[in-house]
Coordinates of C-alpha atoms in Angstrom, one line a residue:
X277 CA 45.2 -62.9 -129.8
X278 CA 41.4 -64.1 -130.3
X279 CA 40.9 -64.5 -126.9
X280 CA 42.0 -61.3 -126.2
X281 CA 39.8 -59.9 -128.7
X282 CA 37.1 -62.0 -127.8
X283 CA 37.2 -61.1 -123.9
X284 CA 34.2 -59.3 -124.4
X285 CA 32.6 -55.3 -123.4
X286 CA 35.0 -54.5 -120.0
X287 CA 38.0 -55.9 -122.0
X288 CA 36.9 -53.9 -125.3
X289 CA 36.0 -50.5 -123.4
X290 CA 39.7 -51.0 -121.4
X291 CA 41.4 -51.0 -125.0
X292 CA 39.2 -48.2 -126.1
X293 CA 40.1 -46.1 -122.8
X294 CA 44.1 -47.2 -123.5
X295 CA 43.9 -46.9 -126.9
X296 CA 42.3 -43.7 -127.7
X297 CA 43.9 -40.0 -126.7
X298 CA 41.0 -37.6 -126.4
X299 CA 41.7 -34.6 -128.9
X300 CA 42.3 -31.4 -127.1
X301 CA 39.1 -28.7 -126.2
X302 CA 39.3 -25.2 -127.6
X303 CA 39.7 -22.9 -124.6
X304 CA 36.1 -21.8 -124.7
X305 CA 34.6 -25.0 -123.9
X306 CA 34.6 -27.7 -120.5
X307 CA 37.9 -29.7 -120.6
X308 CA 37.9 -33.2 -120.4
X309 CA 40.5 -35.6 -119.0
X310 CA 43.3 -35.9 -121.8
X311 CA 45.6 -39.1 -122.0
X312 CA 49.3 -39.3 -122.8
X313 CA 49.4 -39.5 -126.9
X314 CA 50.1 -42.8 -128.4
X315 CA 52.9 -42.6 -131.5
X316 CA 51.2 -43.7 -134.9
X317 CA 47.2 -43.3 -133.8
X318 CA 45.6 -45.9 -131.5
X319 CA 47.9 -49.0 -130.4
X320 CA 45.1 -51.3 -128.3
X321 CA 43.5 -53.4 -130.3
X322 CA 42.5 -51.9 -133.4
X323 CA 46.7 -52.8 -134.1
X324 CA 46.7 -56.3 -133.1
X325 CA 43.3 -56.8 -135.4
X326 CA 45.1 -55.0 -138.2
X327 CA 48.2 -57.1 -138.2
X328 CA 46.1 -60.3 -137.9
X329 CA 44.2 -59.6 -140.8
X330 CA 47.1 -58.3 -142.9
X331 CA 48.7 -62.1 -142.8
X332 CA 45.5 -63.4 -144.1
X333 CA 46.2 -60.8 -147.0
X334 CA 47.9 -63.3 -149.4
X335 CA 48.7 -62.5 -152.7
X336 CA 46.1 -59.5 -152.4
X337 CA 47.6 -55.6 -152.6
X338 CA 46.7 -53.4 -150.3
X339 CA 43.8 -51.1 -152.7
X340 CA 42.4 -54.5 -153.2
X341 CA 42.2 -56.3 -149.5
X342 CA 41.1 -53.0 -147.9
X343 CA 37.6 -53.1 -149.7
X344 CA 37.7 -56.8 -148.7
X345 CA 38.2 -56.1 -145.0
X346 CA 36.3 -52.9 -145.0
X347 CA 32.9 -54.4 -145.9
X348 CA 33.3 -57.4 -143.8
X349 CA 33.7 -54.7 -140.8
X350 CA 31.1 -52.7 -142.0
X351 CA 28.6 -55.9 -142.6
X352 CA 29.4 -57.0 -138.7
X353 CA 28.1 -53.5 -137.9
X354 CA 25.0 -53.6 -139.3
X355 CA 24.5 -57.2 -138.5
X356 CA 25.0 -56.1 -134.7
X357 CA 22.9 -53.3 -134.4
X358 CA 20.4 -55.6 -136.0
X359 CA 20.9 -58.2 -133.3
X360 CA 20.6 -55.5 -130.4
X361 CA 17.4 -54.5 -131.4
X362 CA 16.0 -58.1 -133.0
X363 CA 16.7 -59.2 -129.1
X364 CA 14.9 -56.3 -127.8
X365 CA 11.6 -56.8 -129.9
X366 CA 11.8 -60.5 -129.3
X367 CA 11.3 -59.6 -126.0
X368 CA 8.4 -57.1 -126.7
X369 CA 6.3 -59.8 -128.6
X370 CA 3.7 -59.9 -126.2
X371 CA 3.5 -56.2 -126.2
X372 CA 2.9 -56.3 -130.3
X373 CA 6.9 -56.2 -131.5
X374 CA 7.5 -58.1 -134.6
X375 CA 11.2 -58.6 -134.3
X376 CA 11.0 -59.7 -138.2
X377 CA 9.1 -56.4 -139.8
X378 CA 11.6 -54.3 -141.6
X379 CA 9.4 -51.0 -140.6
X380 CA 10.4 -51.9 -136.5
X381 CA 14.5 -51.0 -137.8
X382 CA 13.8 -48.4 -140.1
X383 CA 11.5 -46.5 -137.4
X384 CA 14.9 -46.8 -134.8
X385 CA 17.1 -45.7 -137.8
X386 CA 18.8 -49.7 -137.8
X387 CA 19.4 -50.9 -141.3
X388 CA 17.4 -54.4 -141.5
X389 CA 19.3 -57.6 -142.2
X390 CA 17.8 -60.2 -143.9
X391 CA 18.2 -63.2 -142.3
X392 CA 20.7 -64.6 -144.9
X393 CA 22.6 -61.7 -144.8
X394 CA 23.1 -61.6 -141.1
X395 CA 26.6 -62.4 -139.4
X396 CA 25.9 -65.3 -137.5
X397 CA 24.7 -67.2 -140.5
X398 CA 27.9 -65.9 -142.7
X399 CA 30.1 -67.0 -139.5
X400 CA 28.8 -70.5 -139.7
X401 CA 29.2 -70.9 -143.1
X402 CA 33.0 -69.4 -142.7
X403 CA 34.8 -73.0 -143.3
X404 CA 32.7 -73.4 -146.3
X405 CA 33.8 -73.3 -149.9
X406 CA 31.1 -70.9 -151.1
X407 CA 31.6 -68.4 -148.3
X408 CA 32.3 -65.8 -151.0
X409 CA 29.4 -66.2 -152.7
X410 CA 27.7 -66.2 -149.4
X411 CA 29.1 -63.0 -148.9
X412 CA 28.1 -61.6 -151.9
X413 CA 24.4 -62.5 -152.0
X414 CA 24.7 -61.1 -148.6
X415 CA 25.3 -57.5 -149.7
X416 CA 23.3 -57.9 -152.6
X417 CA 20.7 -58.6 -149.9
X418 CA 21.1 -55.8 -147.7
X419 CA 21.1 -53.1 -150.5
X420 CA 18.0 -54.3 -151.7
X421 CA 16.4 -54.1 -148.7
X422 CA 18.1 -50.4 -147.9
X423 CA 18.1 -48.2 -150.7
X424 CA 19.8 -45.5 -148.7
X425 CA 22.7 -48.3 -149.6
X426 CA 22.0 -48.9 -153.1
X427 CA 25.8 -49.4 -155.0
X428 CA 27.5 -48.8 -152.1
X429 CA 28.8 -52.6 -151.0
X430 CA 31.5 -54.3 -152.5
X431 CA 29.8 -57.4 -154.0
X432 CA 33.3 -59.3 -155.2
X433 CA 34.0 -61.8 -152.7
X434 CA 33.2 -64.4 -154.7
X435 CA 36.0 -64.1 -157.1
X436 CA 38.3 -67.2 -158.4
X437 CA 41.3 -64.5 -156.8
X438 CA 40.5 -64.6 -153.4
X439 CA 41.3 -67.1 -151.2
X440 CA 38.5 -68.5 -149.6
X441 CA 40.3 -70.4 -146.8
X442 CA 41.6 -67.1 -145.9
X443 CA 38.8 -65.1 -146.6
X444 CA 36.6 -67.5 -143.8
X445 CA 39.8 -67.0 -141.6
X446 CA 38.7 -63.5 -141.9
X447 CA 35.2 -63.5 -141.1
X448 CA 36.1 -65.8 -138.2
X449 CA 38.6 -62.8 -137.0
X450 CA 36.4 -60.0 -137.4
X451 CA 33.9 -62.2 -135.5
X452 CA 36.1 -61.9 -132.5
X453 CA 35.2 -58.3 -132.4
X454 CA 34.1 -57.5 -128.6
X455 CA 31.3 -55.1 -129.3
X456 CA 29.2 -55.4 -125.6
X457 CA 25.6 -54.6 -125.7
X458 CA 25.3 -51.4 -126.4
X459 CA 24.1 -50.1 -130.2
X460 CA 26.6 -46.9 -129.6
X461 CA 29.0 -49.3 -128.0
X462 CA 29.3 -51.4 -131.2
X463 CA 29.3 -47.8 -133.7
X464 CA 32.4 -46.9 -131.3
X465 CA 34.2 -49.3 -131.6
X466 CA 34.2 -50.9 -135.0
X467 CA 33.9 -47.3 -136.5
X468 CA 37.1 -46.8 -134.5
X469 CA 38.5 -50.2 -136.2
X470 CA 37.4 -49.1 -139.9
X471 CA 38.7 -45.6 -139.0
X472 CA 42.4 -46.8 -137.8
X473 CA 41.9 -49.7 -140.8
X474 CA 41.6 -46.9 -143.6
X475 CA 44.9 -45.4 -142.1
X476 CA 46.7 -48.2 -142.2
X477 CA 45.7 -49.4 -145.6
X478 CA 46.5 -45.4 -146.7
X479 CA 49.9 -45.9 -145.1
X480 CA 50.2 -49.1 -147.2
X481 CA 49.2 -48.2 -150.4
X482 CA 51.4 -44.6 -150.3
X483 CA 50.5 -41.9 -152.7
X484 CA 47.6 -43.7 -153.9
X485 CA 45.9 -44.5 -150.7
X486 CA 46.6 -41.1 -149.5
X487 CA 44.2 -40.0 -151.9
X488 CA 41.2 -40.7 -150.0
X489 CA 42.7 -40.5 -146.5
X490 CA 43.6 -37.2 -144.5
X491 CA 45.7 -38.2 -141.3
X492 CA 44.1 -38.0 -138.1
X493 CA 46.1 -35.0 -136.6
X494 CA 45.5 -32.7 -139.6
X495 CA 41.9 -33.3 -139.4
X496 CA 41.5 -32.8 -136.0
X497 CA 43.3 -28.9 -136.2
X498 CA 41.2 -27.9 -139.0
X499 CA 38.0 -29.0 -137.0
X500 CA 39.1 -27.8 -134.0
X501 CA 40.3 -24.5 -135.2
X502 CA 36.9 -23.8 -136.8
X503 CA 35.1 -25.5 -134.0
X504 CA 31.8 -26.9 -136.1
X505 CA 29.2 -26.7 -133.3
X506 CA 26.1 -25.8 -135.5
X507 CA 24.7 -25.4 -139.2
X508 CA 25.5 -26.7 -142.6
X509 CA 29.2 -28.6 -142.9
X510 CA 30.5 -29.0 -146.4
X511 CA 33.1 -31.1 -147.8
X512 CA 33.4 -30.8 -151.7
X513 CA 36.2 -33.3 -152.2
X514 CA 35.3 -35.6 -149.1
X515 CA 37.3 -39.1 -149.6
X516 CA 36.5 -41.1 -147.1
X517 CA 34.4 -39.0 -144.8
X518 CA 36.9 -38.1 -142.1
X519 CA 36.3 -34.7 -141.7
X520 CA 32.4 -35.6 -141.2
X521 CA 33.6 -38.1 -138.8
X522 CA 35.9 -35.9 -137.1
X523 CA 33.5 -33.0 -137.0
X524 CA 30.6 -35.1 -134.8
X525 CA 33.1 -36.0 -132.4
X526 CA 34.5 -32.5 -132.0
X527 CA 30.9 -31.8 -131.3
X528 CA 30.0 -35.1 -128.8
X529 CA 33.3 -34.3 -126.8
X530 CA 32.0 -30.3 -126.3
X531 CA 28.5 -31.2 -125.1
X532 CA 26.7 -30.4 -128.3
X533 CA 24.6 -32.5 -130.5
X534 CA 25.7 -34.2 -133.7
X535 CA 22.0 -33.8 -134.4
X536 CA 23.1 -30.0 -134.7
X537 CA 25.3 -30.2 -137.9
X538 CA 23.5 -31.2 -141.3
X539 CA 26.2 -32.4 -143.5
X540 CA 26.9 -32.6 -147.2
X541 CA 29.9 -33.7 -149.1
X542 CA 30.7 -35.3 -152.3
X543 CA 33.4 -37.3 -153.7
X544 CA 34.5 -37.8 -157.4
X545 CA 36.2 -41.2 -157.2
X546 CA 33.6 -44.2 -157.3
X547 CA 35.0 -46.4 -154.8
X548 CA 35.8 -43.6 -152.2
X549 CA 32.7 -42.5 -152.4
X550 CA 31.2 -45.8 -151.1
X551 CA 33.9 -45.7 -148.6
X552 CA 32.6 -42.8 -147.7
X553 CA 29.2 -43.8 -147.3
X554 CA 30.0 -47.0 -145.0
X555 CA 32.5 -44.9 -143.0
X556 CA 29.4 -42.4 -142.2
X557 CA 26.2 -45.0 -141.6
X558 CA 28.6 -47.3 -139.4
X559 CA 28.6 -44.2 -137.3
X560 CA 24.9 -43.2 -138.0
X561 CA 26.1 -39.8 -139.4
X562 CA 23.4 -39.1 -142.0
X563 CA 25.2 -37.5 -145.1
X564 CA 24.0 -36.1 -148.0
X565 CA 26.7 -37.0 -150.2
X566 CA 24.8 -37.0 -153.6
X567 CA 23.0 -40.3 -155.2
X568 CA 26.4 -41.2 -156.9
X569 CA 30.4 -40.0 -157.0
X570 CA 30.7 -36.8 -159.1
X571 CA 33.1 -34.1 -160.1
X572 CA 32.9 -31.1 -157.9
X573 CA 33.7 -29.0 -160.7
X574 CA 32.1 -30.3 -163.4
X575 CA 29.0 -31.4 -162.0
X576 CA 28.5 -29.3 -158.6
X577 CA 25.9 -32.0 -156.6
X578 CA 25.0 -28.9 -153.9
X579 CA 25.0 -25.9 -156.1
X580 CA 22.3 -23.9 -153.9
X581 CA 24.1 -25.1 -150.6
X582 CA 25.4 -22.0 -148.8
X583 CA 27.0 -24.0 -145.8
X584 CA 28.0 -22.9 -142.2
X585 CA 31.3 -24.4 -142.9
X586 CA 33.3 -25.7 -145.1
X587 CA 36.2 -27.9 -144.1
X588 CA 38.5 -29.7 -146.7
X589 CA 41.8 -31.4 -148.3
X590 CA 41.4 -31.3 -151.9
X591 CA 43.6 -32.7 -154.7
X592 CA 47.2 -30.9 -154.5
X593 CA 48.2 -28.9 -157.5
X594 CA 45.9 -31.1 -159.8
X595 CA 46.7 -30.2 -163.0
X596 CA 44.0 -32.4 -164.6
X597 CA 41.1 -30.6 -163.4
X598 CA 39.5 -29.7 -166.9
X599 CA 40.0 -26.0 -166.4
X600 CA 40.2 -24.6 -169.5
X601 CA 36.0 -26.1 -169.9
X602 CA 35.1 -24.1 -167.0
X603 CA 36.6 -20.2 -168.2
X604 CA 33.0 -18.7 -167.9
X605 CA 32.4 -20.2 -164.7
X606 CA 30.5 -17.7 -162.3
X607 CA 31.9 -19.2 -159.4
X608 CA 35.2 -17.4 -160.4
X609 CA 34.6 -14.0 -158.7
X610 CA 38.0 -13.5 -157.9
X611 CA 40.1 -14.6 -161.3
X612 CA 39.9 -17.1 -163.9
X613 CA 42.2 -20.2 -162.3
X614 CA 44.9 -21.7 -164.7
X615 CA 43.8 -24.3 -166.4
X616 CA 46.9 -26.4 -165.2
X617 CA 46.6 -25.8 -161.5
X618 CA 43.2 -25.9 -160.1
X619 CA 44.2 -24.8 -156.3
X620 CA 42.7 -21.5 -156.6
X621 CA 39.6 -23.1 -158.4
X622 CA 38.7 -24.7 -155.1
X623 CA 39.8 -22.0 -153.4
X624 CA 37.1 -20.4 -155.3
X625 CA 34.1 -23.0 -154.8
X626 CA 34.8 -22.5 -151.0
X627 CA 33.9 -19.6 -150.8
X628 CA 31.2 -19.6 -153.7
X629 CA 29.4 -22.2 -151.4
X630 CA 29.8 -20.1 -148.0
X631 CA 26.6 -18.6 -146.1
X632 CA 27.0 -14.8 -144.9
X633 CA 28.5 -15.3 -142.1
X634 CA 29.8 -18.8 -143.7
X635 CA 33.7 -19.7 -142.3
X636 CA 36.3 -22.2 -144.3
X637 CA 39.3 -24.1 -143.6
X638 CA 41.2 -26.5 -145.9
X639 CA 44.3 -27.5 -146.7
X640 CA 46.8 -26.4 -149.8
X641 CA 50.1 -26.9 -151.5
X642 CA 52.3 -24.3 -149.8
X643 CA 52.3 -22.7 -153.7
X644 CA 49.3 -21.3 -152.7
X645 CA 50.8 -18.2 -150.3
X646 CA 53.6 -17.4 -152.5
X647 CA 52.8 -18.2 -156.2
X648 CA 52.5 -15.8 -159.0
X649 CA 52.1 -18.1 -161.9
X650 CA 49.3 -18.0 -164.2
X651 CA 47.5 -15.4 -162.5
X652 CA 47.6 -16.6 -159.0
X653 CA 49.3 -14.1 -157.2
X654 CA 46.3 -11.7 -158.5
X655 CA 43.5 -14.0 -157.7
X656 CA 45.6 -13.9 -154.2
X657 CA 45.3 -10.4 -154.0
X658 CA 41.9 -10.2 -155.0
X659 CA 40.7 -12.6 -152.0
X660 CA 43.1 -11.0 -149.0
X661 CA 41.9 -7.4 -150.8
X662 CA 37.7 -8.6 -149.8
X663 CA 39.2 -8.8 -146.1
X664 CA 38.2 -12.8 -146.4
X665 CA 41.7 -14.2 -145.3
X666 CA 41.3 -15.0 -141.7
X667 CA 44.4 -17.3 -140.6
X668 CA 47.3 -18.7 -142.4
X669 CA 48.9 -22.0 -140.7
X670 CA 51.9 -23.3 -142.6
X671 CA 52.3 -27.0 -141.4
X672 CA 55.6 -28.8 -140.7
X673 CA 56.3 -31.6 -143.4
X674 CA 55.8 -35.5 -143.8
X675 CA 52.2 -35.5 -142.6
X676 CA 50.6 -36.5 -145.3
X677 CA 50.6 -40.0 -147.3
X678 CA 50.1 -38.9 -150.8
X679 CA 52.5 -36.4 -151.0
X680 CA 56.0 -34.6 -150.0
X681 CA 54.7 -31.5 -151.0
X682 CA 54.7 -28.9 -148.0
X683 CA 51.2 -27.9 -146.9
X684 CA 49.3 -24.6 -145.3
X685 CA 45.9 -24.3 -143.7
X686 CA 43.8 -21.6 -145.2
X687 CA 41.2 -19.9 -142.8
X688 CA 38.5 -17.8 -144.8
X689 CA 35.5 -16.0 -143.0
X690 CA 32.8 -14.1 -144.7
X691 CA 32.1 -11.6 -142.0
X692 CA 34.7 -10.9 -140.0
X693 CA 31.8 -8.7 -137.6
X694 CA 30.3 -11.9 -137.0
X695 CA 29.1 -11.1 -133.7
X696 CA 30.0 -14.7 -132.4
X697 CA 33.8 -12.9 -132.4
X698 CA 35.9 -9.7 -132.3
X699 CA 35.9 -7.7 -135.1
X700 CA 38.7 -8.8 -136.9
X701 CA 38.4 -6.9 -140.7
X702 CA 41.4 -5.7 -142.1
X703 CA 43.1 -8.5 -140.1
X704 CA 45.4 -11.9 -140.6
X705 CA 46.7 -14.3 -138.1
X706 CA 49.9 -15.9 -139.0
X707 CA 50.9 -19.3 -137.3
X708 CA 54.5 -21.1 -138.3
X709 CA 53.8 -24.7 -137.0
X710 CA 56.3 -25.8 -139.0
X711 CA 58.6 -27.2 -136.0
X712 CA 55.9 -28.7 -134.4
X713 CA 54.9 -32.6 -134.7
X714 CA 57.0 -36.1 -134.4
X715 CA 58.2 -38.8 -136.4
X716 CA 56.5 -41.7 -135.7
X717 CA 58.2 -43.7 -138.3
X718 CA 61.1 -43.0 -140.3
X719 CA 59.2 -41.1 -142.8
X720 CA 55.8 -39.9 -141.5
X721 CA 55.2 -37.1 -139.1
X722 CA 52.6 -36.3 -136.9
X723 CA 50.7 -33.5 -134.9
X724 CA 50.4 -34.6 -131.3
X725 CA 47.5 -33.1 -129.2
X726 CA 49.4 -30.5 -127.6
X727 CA 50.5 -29.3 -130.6
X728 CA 47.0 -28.9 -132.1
X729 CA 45.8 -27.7 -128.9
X730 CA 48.7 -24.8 -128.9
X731 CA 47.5 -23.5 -132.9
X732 CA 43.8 -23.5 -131.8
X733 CA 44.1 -21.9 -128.9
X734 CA 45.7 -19.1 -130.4
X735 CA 43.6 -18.8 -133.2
X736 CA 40.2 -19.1 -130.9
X737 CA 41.9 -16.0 -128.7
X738 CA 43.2 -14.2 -131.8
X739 CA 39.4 -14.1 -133.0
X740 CA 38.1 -13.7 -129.6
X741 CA 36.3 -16.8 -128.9
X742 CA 34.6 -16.7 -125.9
X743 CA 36.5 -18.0 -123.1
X744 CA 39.3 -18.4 -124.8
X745 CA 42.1 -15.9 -122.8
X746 CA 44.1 -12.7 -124.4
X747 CA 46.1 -13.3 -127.6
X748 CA 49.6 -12.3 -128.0
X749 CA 52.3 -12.4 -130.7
X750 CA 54.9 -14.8 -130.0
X751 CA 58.2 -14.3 -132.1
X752 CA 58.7 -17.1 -134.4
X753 CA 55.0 -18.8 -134.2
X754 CA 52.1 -16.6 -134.1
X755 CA 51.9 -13.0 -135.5
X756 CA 48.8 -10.9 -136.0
X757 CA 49.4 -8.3 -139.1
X758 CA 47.4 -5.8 -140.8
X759 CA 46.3 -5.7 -144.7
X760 CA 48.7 -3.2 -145.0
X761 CA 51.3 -5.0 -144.3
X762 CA 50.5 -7.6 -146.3
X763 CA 50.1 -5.4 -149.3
X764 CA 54.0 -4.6 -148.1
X765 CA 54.6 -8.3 -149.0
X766 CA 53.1 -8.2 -152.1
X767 CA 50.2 -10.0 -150.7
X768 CA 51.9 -13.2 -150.1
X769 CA 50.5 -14.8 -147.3
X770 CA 53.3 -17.1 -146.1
X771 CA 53.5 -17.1 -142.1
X772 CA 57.1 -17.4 -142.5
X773 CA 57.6 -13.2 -143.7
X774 CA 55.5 -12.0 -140.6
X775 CA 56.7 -14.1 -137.5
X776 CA 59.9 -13.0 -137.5
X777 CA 62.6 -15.0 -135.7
X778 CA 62.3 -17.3 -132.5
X779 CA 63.5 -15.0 -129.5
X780 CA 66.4 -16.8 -128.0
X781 CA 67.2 -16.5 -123.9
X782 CA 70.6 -15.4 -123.6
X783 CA 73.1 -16.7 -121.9
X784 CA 74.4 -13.5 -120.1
X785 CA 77.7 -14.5 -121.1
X786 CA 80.1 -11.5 -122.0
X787 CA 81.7 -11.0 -125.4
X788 CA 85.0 -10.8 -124.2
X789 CA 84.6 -14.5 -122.8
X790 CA 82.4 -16.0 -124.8
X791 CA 84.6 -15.5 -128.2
X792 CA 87.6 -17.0 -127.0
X793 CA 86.0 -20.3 -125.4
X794 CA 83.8 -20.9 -128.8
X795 CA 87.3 -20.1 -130.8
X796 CA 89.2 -22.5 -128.8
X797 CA 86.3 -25.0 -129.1
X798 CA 86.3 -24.2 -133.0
X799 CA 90.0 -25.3 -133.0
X800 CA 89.9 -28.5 -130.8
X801 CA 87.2 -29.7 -133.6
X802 CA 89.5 -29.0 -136.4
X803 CA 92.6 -31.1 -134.8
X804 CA 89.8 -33.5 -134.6
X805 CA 88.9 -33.5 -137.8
X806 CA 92.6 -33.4 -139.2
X807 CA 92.9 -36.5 -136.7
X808 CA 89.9 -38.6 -137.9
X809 CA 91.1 -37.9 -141.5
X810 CA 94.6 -39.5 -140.9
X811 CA 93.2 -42.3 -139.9
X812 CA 90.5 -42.8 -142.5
X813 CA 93.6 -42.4 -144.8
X814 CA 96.0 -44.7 -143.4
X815 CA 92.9 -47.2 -143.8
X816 CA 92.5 -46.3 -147.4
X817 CA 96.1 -46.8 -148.0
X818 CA 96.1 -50.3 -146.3
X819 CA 93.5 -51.8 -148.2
X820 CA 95.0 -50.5 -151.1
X821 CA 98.7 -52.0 -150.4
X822 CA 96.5 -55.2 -149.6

């Protein structure tokens, strides 16, 4: 396995070509060459690293190990990007370089390393008893010396509970990392490993994990359905940074540039936040994800920010959301939220924090379309009533890890005359994607590309993207309805009430045929049944006589 690992750039970019499916293109832009889909997210060698580290996990849980694992990946990342460009002012010397000036990095945007924080030192001191400590003073050293990094590290390694044998095992593995030469070569590819690492460690810790970790399919629909390519991006309840993540590849992949998209976000829990913050710098994505974790509610970090868009999975049905402190809050221009539920409360901020012409999707507890507890159903109204619903997507189930809840997508837009569309006021898209995805275990589901490629193509030609081709209804999946008829439903919004049935083909098979043969059929099952039941009977009685 370390060989293969260690087989260096060709054999890294090969995995990353196997490994990797490339999201589907909305219709409106250049398409690029798609790969067959891989069950469970990328199987090259992210996998084999994953399941090499996880036996070095020991006695460790899964919330635990994954900071462990997380900041070693995220320490080799620096610590290479350091090296490239150490190597390249070494060889500049002569033309006035200083390869050891902390202003050379910080004027390429490279974190600087102090040398006793830099891998190959750590690496070398792997076997050693004191490689925690090491480890440690290491991050210590690097936040000192990068106060964009200030309390972000995880600075526990030297702890009596971890195993240091194991723990040098580990550096020794992560060491085996084939990065090539390339600075965007080495963000690829171990933000790619720390990506498919947080998914995995999500997976293993269940409802907890899935706290600060949206899969990979559901993130890719909602940024390819709102298609991100310029302004603001906001992310009030941002975990681990995967819809920022997720957003400046939608844009690479389209021929934009990330430089394009300012984004903020912020995060309430402490340790997701720093997640957050490596997952975003080992990419280079600068973030403004406020000086420390907050609570969106209670202490708004952006509260000027009128963003382009705003993408999101908040908290599900949180009924601990310190509602009834917030009754004369401004941002509720549509209803006062329930104090127990605080779905509509973020529904709420969304669109407090939207620009003009701002758009919105996020994800919600299927509730949300149907409820009328507590006021819901007429903060419900109130928001379809402003013309601000723009799409409703109700999602099959078992996609996410935290929960068994069923889940929708909610599409809001500000103006729907925004002139980079057709006028869509007084108008709702309904999608029912609730048949789509696989099981790619026994108990989690996914959206394959086509599948996310199907809801956002219809979407981008229901709002007239350009490019995009003529929208029609389809019976059973997509169904464009009017306010009016909405207001027939008493405004819930589930996709469900407006698709209507699947058409089926038929068969052309008369009546007069067809009844018999399926009544005939209906009988031979029954003498089958009344067969298999004589038997399981005759068993019964035999191991009862016994």
């Amino acid at each position: 396995m370390i060989s293969r690992l260690a087989g260096g750039a060709a054999s890294a970019r090969a995995a990353d070509a196997a490994a990797t499916p490339t999201p589907p293109l909305p219709p409106s832009g250049p398409r690029a060459k798609t790969q067959e889909p891989k069950s469970g997210g990328d199987l090259g060698f992210e996998r084999t690293l994953f399941q090499a580290a996880d036996k070095l996990r020991n006695n460790l849980d899964a919330a635990e190990y994954k900071h462990v694992v997380l900041g070693l990946i995220f320490l080799k990342y620096i610590s290479d990007a350091f090296d490239e460009l150490h190597a390249k002012l070494a060889a500049e010397v002569d033309q006035g370089a200083d390869p050891e000036d902390p202003d050379e990095y910080r004027a390429e945007r490279v974190f600087w390393v102090p040398k006793e924080a830099r891998w190959t030192t750590l690496q070398a001191n792997a076997k050693q008893a004191t490689i925690g400590q090491l480890i440690d003073d290491a991050m210590v050293a690097i936040e000192r010396d990068n106060p964009s990094l200030k309390g972000v590290l995880p600075k526990n390694y030297g702890r009596p509970q971890l195993d240091k044998q194991r723990l040098g095992e580990l550096v020794d593995l992560i060491g085996t990392i084939a990065l090539g030469s390339k600075a965007d070569q080495s963000k690829d590819i171990l933000g790619r490993v720390y990506e498919y690492f947080l998914g995995e460690f999500a997976l293993a810790e269940g409802k907890k994990g899935g706290q600060f970790y949206t899969p990979g399919s559901v993130v890719r629909l909602l940024v390819e359905m709102l298609a991100p390519y310029k302004g603001r991006v906001y992310d009030p309840a941002c975990g681990s940074g995967g819809m920022f993540v997720s957003s400046e590849r939608f844009i690479q992949e389209h021929g934009g540039r990330v430089g394009d998209i300012s984004v903020f976000g912020q995060e309430s829990n402490p340790t997701t936040w720093r997640l957050a913050k490596m997952n975003l710098a080992i990419r280079g994505i600068e973030a403004n994800l406020g000086p420390e974790n907050a609570d969106t509610f209670h202490r708004d970090l952006h509260p000027d920010l009128r963003a382009d868009y705003v993408i999101a999975n908040p908290p599900f049905n949180d009924s601990d959301w310190g509602g009834d402190r917030l009754r004369e809050d401004p941002r509720w221009k549509y209803g006062i939220p329930p104090a127990r539920n605080a779905n509509f409360a973020w529904v709420q901020h969304f669109v407090h924090h939207l620009a003009p012409s701002g758009q919105a999707g996020f994800v919600l507890a299927n509730g949300s379309m149907s409820s009328n507890q507590s006021g819901e159903g007429e903060i419900r109204k109130s928001i379809v009533e402003a013309d601000l619903v723009d799409c409703m997507v109700a999602l099959p189930g078992q996609l996410f890890y935290s929960t068994q809840i069923p889940a929708c997508l909610w599409f809001l837009a500000r103006d729907k005359r925004d002139k980079r569309f057709r006028d869509r006021r007084g108008e709702i898209l309904f999608i029912d994607a609730r048949k789509l995805g696989r099981m790619i275990d026994r108990v989690q589901r996914e959206l394959t590309d086509e599948d996310v490629a199907r809801i956002a193509a219809t979407y981008h030609a229901w709002r007239g993207d350009k490019g995009a081709g003529t929208y029609e209804d389809v019976a059973g999946f997509c169904k464009s309805d009017t306010l009016d008829e909405v207001r027939a439903h008493q405004h819930v919004l589930t996709p469900g009430r407006y698709v209507g049935a699947e058409d089926v083909e038929d068969d052309d098979e008369p009546f007069e045929v067809k009844f018999p043969r399926l009544v005939k059929k209906l009988e031979e099952q029954f003498a089958e049944s009344d067969r298999l039941g004589a038997v399981v009977r005759a068993s019964l009685a035999g191991l009862t006589d016994g």
